[in-house]
Amino acid sequence: MNKHKQIKLAFKIVGFVCLGVGLILVLIGFVLLEKYSGTYDPLPLFWFDLIGIPLIGIGVGALRYGFKRGVMEYIEKESAPVINEAAKDMTPAIKTVVTAVREGMAEEDGMTCSCGTENRKESKFCKTCGKPLMQTCPKCGASIPIDSAFCEQCGEKV
């Protein structure tokens, strides 16, 4: 058996022993407390509760470490189908948002004519007034926006 499995087994054993002993001590302490309540007799074995309660905490803590992998695997198997189903339900909404963002970005990348009309980026003429939106560089012949002072390809002054 590898070291990791030995440690997990030790946590489980210690956890169950501490939890069992702690519960027994607390039970005895509470029974005695109930038996002697209302009397002025000294409470015998009152320290059972003082030892039992921390033992319960130690036992629960050790069991949490001993069974952690099993619990996490269970949670994963229970959660994954729910997450997948939620993703399927949200896919149309996400696609709608992505489409809206793309359209918004496409509008931002468009060209504005001197008449104020927003045109698509690839437009060569204004859709409202018909004025040219592109010009040809005299040096390299590249197509550049009409409002450019320099060619984006070769840097020539237009």
Short mmCIF file of N, CA, C and O in Angstrom, two decimals, residues 6-113:
data_model
loop_
_atom_site.label_atom_id
_atom_site.label_comp_id
_atom_site.label_asym_id
_atom_site.label_seq_id
_atom_site.Cartn_x
_atom_site.Cartn_y
_atom_site.Cartn_z
N GLN A 6 -1.99 4.91 3.09
CA GLN A 6 -1.77 4.62 4.50
C GLN A 6 -2.17 5.82 5.36
O GLN A 6 -2.80 5.66 6.41
N ILE A 7 -1.82 7.01 4.90
CA ILE A 7 -2.16 8.22 5.65
C ILE A 7 -3.67 8.41 5.68
O ILE A 7 -4.26 8.74 6.71
N LYS A 8 -4.33 8.19 4.53
CA LYS A 8 -5.80 8.31 4.48
C LYS A 8 -6.45 7.31 5.43
O LYS A 8 -7.39 7.65 6.15
N LEU A 9 -5.95 6.08 5.43
CA LEU A 9 -6.49 5.06 6.32
C LEU A 9 -6.28 5.45 7.77
O LEU A 9 -7.18 5.29 8.62
N ALA A 10 -5.11 6.00 8.10
CA ALA A 10 -4.83 6.45 9.46
C ALA A 10 -5.80 7.56 9.87
O ALA A 10 -6.32 7.56 10.98
N PHE A 11 -6.05 8.52 8.96
CA PHE A 11 -7.02 9.59 9.26
C PHE A 11 -8.40 9.00 9.53
O PHE A 11 -9.10 9.43 10.45
N LYS A 12 -8.80 8.01 8.74
CA LYS A 12 -10.11 7.41 8.93
C LYS A 12 -10.19 6.70 10.28
O LYS A 12 -11.18 6.84 11.02
N ILE A 13 -9.17 5.92 10.61
CA ILE A 13 -9.17 5.18 11.88
C ILE A 13 -9.17 6.14 13.05
O ILE A 13 -9.99 6.03 13.97
N VAL A 14 -8.25 7.11 13.03
CA VAL A 14 -8.18 8.09 14.11
C VAL A 14 -9.49 8.86 14.21
O VAL A 14 -10.00 9.13 15.30
N GLY A 15 -10.05 9.21 13.07
CA GLY A 15 -11.31 9.96 13.06
C GLY A 15 -12.44 9.20 13.71
O GLY A 15 -13.16 9.74 14.57
N PHE A 16 -12.61 7.94 13.33
CA PHE A 16 -13.71 7.15 13.91
C PHE A 16 -13.49 6.89 15.40
O PHE A 16 -14.42 6.96 16.20
N VAL A 17 -12.23 6.61 15.79
CA VAL A 17 -11.94 6.35 17.20
C VAL A 17 -12.20 7.60 18.04
O VAL A 17 -12.88 7.55 19.06
N CYS A 18 -11.66 8.73 17.60
CA CYS A 18 -11.85 9.97 18.36
C CYS A 18 -13.32 10.36 18.42
O CYS A 18 -13.82 10.78 19.47
N LEU A 19 -14.01 10.23 17.31
CA LEU A 19 -15.43 10.58 17.28
C LEU A 19 -16.22 9.67 18.22
O LEU A 19 -17.05 10.15 19.01
N GLY A 20 -15.95 8.36 18.17
CA GLY A 20 -16.67 7.42 19.03
C GLY A 20 -16.39 7.67 20.50
O GLY A 20 -17.32 7.74 21.32
N VAL A 21 -15.12 7.79 20.85
CA VAL A 21 -14.75 8.02 22.26
C VAL A 21 -15.31 9.36 22.74
O VAL A 21 -15.86 9.48 23.84
N GLY A 22 -15.20 10.38 21.88
CA GLY A 22 -15.72 11.70 22.26
C GLY A 22 -17.22 11.68 22.49
O GLY A 22 -17.72 12.26 23.46
N LEU A 23 -17.96 10.99 21.62
CA LEU A 23 -19.43 10.90 21.81
C LEU A 23 -19.78 10.16 23.09
O LEU A 23 -20.69 10.58 23.83
N ILE A 24 -19.06 9.08 23.39
CA ILE A 24 -19.32 8.33 24.62
C ILE A 24 -19.03 9.19 25.85
O ILE A 24 -19.84 9.25 26.78
N LEU A 25 -17.90 9.88 25.84
CA LEU A 25 -17.56 10.74 26.99
C LEU A 25 -18.58 11.86 27.18
O LEU A 25 -18.99 12.16 28.31
N VAL A 26 -18.98 12.49 26.07
CA VAL A 26 -19.96 13.58 26.18
C VAL A 26 -21.30 13.03 26.67
O VAL A 26 -21.97 13.65 27.50
N LEU A 27 -21.70 11.88 26.17
CA LEU A 27 -22.96 11.28 26.61
C LEU A 27 -22.91 10.97 28.11
O LEU A 27 -23.86 11.29 28.85
N ILE A 28 -21.83 10.37 28.57
CA ILE A 28 -21.69 10.09 30.01
C ILE A 28 -21.71 11.39 30.80
O ILE A 28 -22.39 11.50 31.83
N GLY A 29 -20.97 12.39 30.31
CA GLY A 29 -20.93 13.67 31.01
C GLY A 29 -22.31 14.32 31.10
O GLY A 29 -22.69 14.84 32.15
N PHE A 30 -23.08 14.29 30.02
CA PHE A 30 -24.42 14.90 30.05
C PHE A 30 -25.39 14.10 30.92
O PHE A 30 -26.24 14.68 31.60
N VAL A 31 -25.27 12.78 30.92
CA VAL A 31 -26.13 11.95 31.78
C VAL A 31 -25.84 12.27 33.25
O VAL A 31 -26.76 12.45 34.05
N LEU A 32 -24.56 12.34 33.59
CA LEU A 32 -24.21 12.67 34.97
C LEU A 32 -24.63 14.09 35.33
O LEU A 32 -25.07 14.35 36.45
N LEU A 33 -24.49 15.00 34.38
CA LEU A 33 -24.91 16.38 34.64
C LEU A 33 -26.41 16.44 34.90
O LEU A 33 -26.86 17.13 35.82
N GLU A 34 -27.18 15.69 34.14
CA GLU A 34 -28.63 15.66 34.34
C GLU A 34 -28.98 15.02 35.68
O GLU A 34 -29.87 15.47 36.39
N LYS A 35 -28.26 13.96 36.02
CA LYS A 35 -28.52 13.24 37.28
C LYS A 35 -28.24 14.12 38.49
O LYS A 35 -28.97 14.09 39.47
N TYR A 36 -27.18 14.92 38.41
CA TYR A 36 -26.78 15.72 39.56
C TYR A 36 -27.26 17.16 39.48
O TYR A 36 -26.94 17.96 40.35
N SER A 37 -28.04 17.51 38.47
CA SER A 37 -28.52 18.90 38.41
C SER A 37 -29.56 19.11 39.50
O SER A 37 -30.38 18.25 39.80
N GLY A 38 -29.51 20.26 40.09
CA GLY A 38 -30.43 20.59 41.18
C GLY A 38 -29.95 20.13 42.54
O GLY A 38 -30.62 20.35 43.53
N THR A 39 -28.82 19.44 42.59
CA THR A 39 -28.28 19.02 43.88
C THR A 39 -27.00 19.80 44.14
O THR A 39 -26.43 20.41 43.24
N TYR A 40 -26.59 19.78 45.36
CA TYR A 40 -25.36 20.47 45.72
C TYR A 40 -24.19 19.50 45.85
O TYR A 40 -23.12 19.86 46.31
N ASP A 41 -24.43 18.27 45.43
CA ASP A 41 -23.36 17.27 45.47
C ASP A 41 -22.33 17.62 44.40
O ASP A 41 -22.67 18.13 43.34
N PRO A 42 -21.07 17.32 44.64
CA PRO A 42 -20.04 17.57 43.62
C PRO A 42 -20.31 16.69 42.39
O PRO A 42 -20.70 15.54 42.51
N LEU A 43 -20.10 17.28 41.23
CA LEU A 43 -20.36 16.59 39.97
C LEU A 43 -19.19 15.65 39.66
O LEU A 43 -18.08 16.11 39.39
N PRO A 44 -19.42 14.33 39.70
CA PRO A 44 -18.32 13.41 39.42
C PRO A 44 -18.06 13.35 37.91
O PRO A 44 -18.97 13.47 37.10
N LEU A 45 -16.83 13.19 37.56
CA LEU A 45 -16.43 13.01 36.16
C LEU A 45 -16.90 14.12 35.23
O LEU A 45 -17.22 13.88 34.07
N PHE A 46 -16.96 15.35 35.71
CA PHE A 46 -17.39 16.48 34.86
C PHE A 46 -16.41 16.70 33.71
O PHE A 46 -16.76 17.24 32.68
N TRP A 47 -15.20 16.26 33.91
CA TRP A 47 -14.17 16.47 32.89
C TRP A 47 -14.40 15.63 31.65
O TRP A 47 -13.76 15.82 30.63
N PHE A 48 -15.35 14.65 31.72
CA PHE A 48 -15.67 13.86 30.52
C PHE A 48 -16.11 14.78 29.37
O PHE A 48 -15.74 14.57 28.22
N ASP A 49 -16.92 15.76 29.69
CA ASP A 49 -17.37 16.71 28.65
C ASP A 49 -16.20 17.53 28.14
O ASP A 49 -16.12 17.82 26.94
N LEU A 50 -15.31 17.93 29.05
CA LEU A 50 -14.17 18.75 28.65
C LEU A 50 -13.22 18.00 27.72
O LEU A 50 -12.53 18.62 26.91
N ILE A 51 -13.17 16.71 27.82
CA ILE A 51 -12.33 15.91 26.94
C ILE A 51 -13.12 15.45 25.71
O ILE A 51 -12.61 15.41 24.59
N GLY A 52 -14.38 15.11 25.92
CA GLY A 52 -15.20 14.57 24.84
C GLY A 52 -15.46 15.52 23.70
O GLY A 52 -15.39 15.14 22.52
N ILE A 53 -15.74 16.77 24.01
CA ILE A 53 -16.07 17.74 22.95
C ILE A 53 -14.88 17.98 22.02
O ILE A 53 -15.04 17.92 20.80
N PRO A 54 -13.67 18.23 22.53
CA PRO A 54 -12.54 18.36 21.59
C PRO A 54 -12.26 17.07 20.80
O PRO A 54 -11.88 17.12 19.63
N LEU A 55 -12.47 15.91 21.43
CA LEU A 55 -12.27 14.65 20.72
C LEU A 55 -13.24 14.52 19.54
O LEU A 55 -12.88 14.02 18.47
N ILE A 56 -14.45 14.98 19.72
CA ILE A 56 -15.42 14.97 18.62
C ILE A 56 -14.91 15.86 17.48
O ILE A 56 -14.95 15.48 16.31
N GLY A 57 -14.41 17.03 17.82
CA GLY A 57 -13.86 17.93 16.80
C GLY A 57 -12.68 17.32 16.07
O GLY A 57 -12.57 17.41 14.84
N ILE A 58 -11.77 16.69 16.82
CA ILE A 58 -10.61 16.04 16.20
C ILE A 58 -11.07 14.91 15.29
O ILE A 58 -10.58 14.74 14.17
N GLY A 59 -12.04 14.13 15.76
CA GLY A 59 -12.55 13.02 14.96
C GLY A 59 -13.19 13.48 13.66
O GLY A 59 -12.93 12.93 12.59
N VAL A 60 -14.01 14.52 13.74
CA VAL A 60 -14.65 15.06 12.53
C VAL A 60 -13.60 15.61 11.57
O VAL A 60 -13.65 15.38 10.36
N GLY A 61 -12.62 16.32 12.10
CA GLY A 61 -11.56 16.86 11.25
C GLY A 61 -10.77 15.77 10.55
O GLY A 61 -10.48 15.85 9.36
N ALA A 62 -10.42 14.73 11.29
CA ALA A 62 -9.65 13.62 10.70
C ALA A 62 -10.49 12.90 9.64
O ALA A 62 -9.98 12.54 8.58
N LEU A 63 -11.76 12.72 9.89
CA LEU A 63 -12.63 12.06 8.92
C LEU A 63 -12.78 12.90 7.65
O LEU A 63 -12.88 12.36 6.55
N ARG A 64 -12.79 14.22 7.81
CA ARG A 64 -12.88 15.09 6.63
C ARG A 64 -11.67 14.87 5.72
O ARG A 64 -11.81 14.81 4.51
N TYR A 65 -10.48 14.76 6.31
CA TYR A 65 -9.29 14.51 5.50
C TYR A 65 -9.28 13.08 4.94
O TYR A 65 -8.86 12.85 3.81
N GLY A 66 -9.72 12.13 5.73
CA GLY A 66 -9.72 10.74 5.29
C GLY A 66 -10.66 10.48 4.12
O GLY A 66 -10.39 9.65 3.26
N PHE A 67 -11.79 11.17 4.10
CA PHE A 67 -12.79 10.93 3.06
C PHE A 67 -12.87 12.05 2.04
O PHE A 67 -13.81 12.11 1.24
N LYS A 68 -11.91 12.96 2.04
CA LYS A 68 -11.98 14.14 1.17
C LYS A 68 -12.06 13.77 -0.31
O LYS A 68 -12.87 14.31 -1.04
N ARG A 69 -11.22 12.83 -0.78
CA ARG A 69 -11.23 12.45 -2.20
C ARG A 69 -12.59 11.88 -2.59
O ARG A 69 -13.14 12.23 -3.61
N GLY A 70 -13.12 11.01 -1.79
CA GLY A 70 -14.42 10.42 -2.08
C GLY A 70 -15.53 11.46 -2.14
O GLY A 70 -16.38 11.43 -3.02
N VAL A 71 -15.50 12.38 -1.20
CA VAL A 71 -16.51 13.43 -1.17
C VAL A 71 -16.37 14.34 -2.40
O VAL A 71 -17.36 14.68 -3.05
N MET A 72 -15.14 14.70 -2.74
CA MET A 72 -14.92 15.58 -3.90
C MET A 72 -15.33 14.89 -5.20
O MET A 72 -15.90 15.51 -6.09
N GLU A 73 -15.05 13.58 -5.33
CA GLU A 73 -15.47 12.84 -6.52
C GLU A 73 -16.99 12.80 -6.61
O GLU A 73 -17.57 12.94 -7.69
N TYR A 74 -17.65 12.61 -5.48
CA TYR A 74 -19.11 12.60 -5.46
C TYR A 74 -19.66 13.96 -5.89
O TYR A 74 -20.57 14.04 -6.72
N ILE A 75 -19.09 15.02 -5.35
CA ILE A 75 -19.54 16.37 -5.70
C ILE A 75 -19.33 16.63 -7.19
O ILE A 75 -20.18 17.19 -7.87
N GLU A 76 -18.17 16.19 -7.72
CA GLU A 76 -17.88 16.38 -9.13
C GLU A 76 -18.92 15.66 -9.99
O GLU A 76 -19.44 16.22 -10.95
N LYS A 77 -19.22 14.42 -9.65
CA LYS A 77 -20.18 13.64 -10.44
C LYS A 77 -21.59 14.19 -10.33
O LYS A 77 -22.39 14.05 -11.24
N GLU A 78 -21.90 14.82 -9.22
CA GLU A 78 -23.22 15.43 -9.06
C GLU A 78 -23.29 16.80 -9.73
O GLU A 78 -24.33 17.19 -10.25
N SER A 79 -22.19 17.53 -9.72
CA SER A 79 -22.20 18.90 -10.25
C SER A 79 -22.03 18.97 -11.75
O SER A 79 -22.62 19.82 -12.41
N ALA A 80 -21.20 18.09 -12.31
CA ALA A 80 -20.89 18.17 -13.74
C ALA A 80 -22.14 18.12 -14.62
O ALA A 80 -22.28 18.94 -15.53
N PRO A 81 -23.08 17.20 -14.39
CA PRO A 81 -24.28 17.20 -15.24
C PRO A 81 -25.10 18.48 -15.12
O PRO A 81 -25.64 18.98 -16.10
N VAL A 82 -25.16 19.03 -13.92
CA VAL A 82 -25.92 20.27 -13.72
C VAL A 82 -25.25 21.42 -14.47
O VAL A 82 -25.91 22.22 -15.14
N ILE A 83 -23.93 21.50 -14.39
CA ILE A 83 -23.20 22.55 -15.08
C ILE A 83 -23.34 22.40 -16.59
O ILE A 83 -23.56 23.39 -17.30
N ASN A 84 -23.24 21.17 -17.09
CA ASN A 84 -23.39 20.93 -18.53
C ASN A 84 -24.79 21.32 -19.01
O ASN A 84 -24.95 21.92 -20.07
N GLU A 85 -25.80 20.97 -18.23
CA GLU A 85 -27.17 21.33 -18.60
C GLU A 85 -27.36 22.84 -18.60
O GLU A 85 -27.99 23.40 -19.50
N ALA A 86 -26.80 23.50 -17.60
CA ALA A 86 -26.90 24.97 -17.54
C ALA A 86 -26.19 25.60 -18.73
O ALA A 86 -26.68 26.57 -19.32
N ALA A 87 -25.05 25.03 -19.13
CA ALA A 87 -24.31 25.56 -20.27
C ALA A 87 -25.14 25.41 -21.55
O ALA A 87 -25.18 26.33 -22.38
N LYS A 88 -25.81 24.27 -21.71
CA LYS A 88 -26.67 24.08 -22.88
C LYS A 88 -27.81 25.09 -22.89
O LYS A 88 -28.19 25.61 -23.94
N ASP A 89 -28.38 25.35 -21.72
CA ASP A 89 -29.49 26.31 -21.63
C ASP A 89 -29.02 27.73 -21.91
O ASP A 89 -29.77 28.55 -22.45
N MET A 90 -27.78 28.05 -21.54
CA MET A 90 -27.28 29.41 -21.71
C MET A 90 -26.67 29.67 -23.08
O MET A 90 -26.47 30.82 -23.45
N THR A 91 -26.37 28.62 -23.83
CA THR A 91 -25.70 28.78 -25.12
C THR A 91 -26.41 29.75 -26.06
O THR A 91 -25.77 30.63 -26.63
N PRO A 92 -27.74 29.64 -26.26
CA PRO A 92 -28.40 30.60 -27.16
C PRO A 92 -28.24 32.06 -26.70
O PRO A 92 -28.01 32.95 -27.51
N ALA A 93 -28.34 32.27 -25.41
CA ALA A 93 -28.20 33.64 -24.89
C ALA A 93 -26.78 34.15 -25.10
O ALA A 93 -26.56 35.31 -25.47
N ILE A 94 -25.81 33.29 -24.89
CA ILE A 94 -24.41 33.69 -25.09
C ILE A 94 -24.16 34.00 -26.55
O ILE A 94 -23.49 34.99 -26.89
N LYS A 95 -24.71 33.19 -27.46
CA LYS A 95 -24.55 33.45 -28.89
C LYS A 95 -25.17 34.79 -29.27
O LYS A 95 -24.61 35.53 -30.07
N THR A 96 -26.32 35.11 -28.68
CA THR A 96 -26.96 36.39 -28.95
C THR A 96 -26.08 37.55 -28.51
O THR A 96 -25.91 38.54 -29.23
N VAL A 97 -25.49 37.43 -27.33
CA VAL A 97 -24.61 38.48 -26.81
C VAL A 97 -23.38 38.62 -27.69
O VAL A 97 -22.97 39.74 -28.05
N VAL A 98 -22.79 37.49 -28.09
CA VAL A 98 -21.59 37.54 -28.94
C VAL A 98 -21.91 38.19 -30.27
O VAL A 98 -21.14 39.02 -30.78
N THR A 99 -23.06 37.84 -30.85
CA THR A 99 -23.47 38.45 -32.12
C THR A 99 -23.65 39.95 -31.96
O THR A 99 -23.21 40.73 -32.81
N ALA A 100 -24.30 40.37 -30.87
CA ALA A 100 -24.50 41.80 -30.64
C ALA A 100 -23.17 42.52 -30.48
O ALA A 100 -22.99 43.63 -31.00
N VAL A 101 -22.23 41.91 -29.79
CA VAL A 101 -20.91 42.53 -29.60
C VAL A 101 -20.20 42.64 -30.94
O VAL A 101 -19.62 43.68 -31.27
N ARG A 102 -20.26 41.58 -31.74
CA ARG A 102 -19.62 41.63 -33.07
C ARG A 102 -20.21 42.75 -33.92
O ARG A 102 -19.48 43.47 -34.58
N GLU A 103 -21.54 42.84 -33.90
CA GLU A 103 -22.19 43.88 -34.70
C GLU A 103 -21.79 45.26 -34.19
O GLU A 103 -21.54 46.18 -34.97
N GLY A 104 -21.73 45.41 -32.88
CA GLY A 104 -21.33 46.70 -32.30
C GLY A 104 -19.91 47.05 -32.66
O GLY A 104 -19.59 48.19 -32.97
N MET A 105 -19.03 46.05 -32.63
CA MET A 105 -17.64 46.30 -32.98
C MET A 105 -17.51 46.61 -34.48
O MET A 105 -16.70 47.44 -34.87
N ALA A 106 -18.33 45.96 -35.29
CA ALA A 106 -18.28 46.23 -36.72
C ALA A 106 -18.70 47.66 -37.01
O ALA A 106 -18.14 48.34 -37.87
N GLU A 107 -19.70 48.13 -36.26
CA GLU A 107 -20.14 49.52 -36.44
C GLU A 107 -19.06 50.50 -36.03
O GLU A 107 -18.86 51.52 -36.66
N GLU A 108 -18.32 50.17 -34.96
CA GLU A 108 -17.25 51.05 -34.50
C GLU A 108 -16.11 51.11 -35.51
O GLU A 108 -15.44 52.10 -35.64
N ASP A 109 -15.89 50.04 -36.23
CA ASP A 109 -14.80 49.97 -37.19
C ASP A 109 -15.17 50.59 -38.53
O ASP A 109 -14.37 50.62 -39.44
N GLY A 110 -16.40 51.06 -38.66
CA GLY A 110 -16.85 51.61 -39.93
C GLY A 110 -16.21 52.96 -40.21
O GLY A 110 -15.43 53.50 -39.43
N MET A 111 -16.54 53.50 -41.39
CA MET A 111 -16.00 54.80 -41.81
C MET A 111 -17.11 55.83 -41.81
O MET A 111 -18.22 55.55 -42.25
N THR A 112 -16.80 57.01 -41.32
CA THR A 112 -17.78 58.09 -41.31
C THR A 112 -17.50 59.02 -42.49
O THR A 112 -16.38 59.50 -42.67
N CYS A 113 -18.53 59.25 -43.27
CA CYS A 113 -18.42 60.15 -44.43
C CYS A 113 -18.45 61.61 -43.96
O CYS A 113 -18.88 61.90 -42.83
#
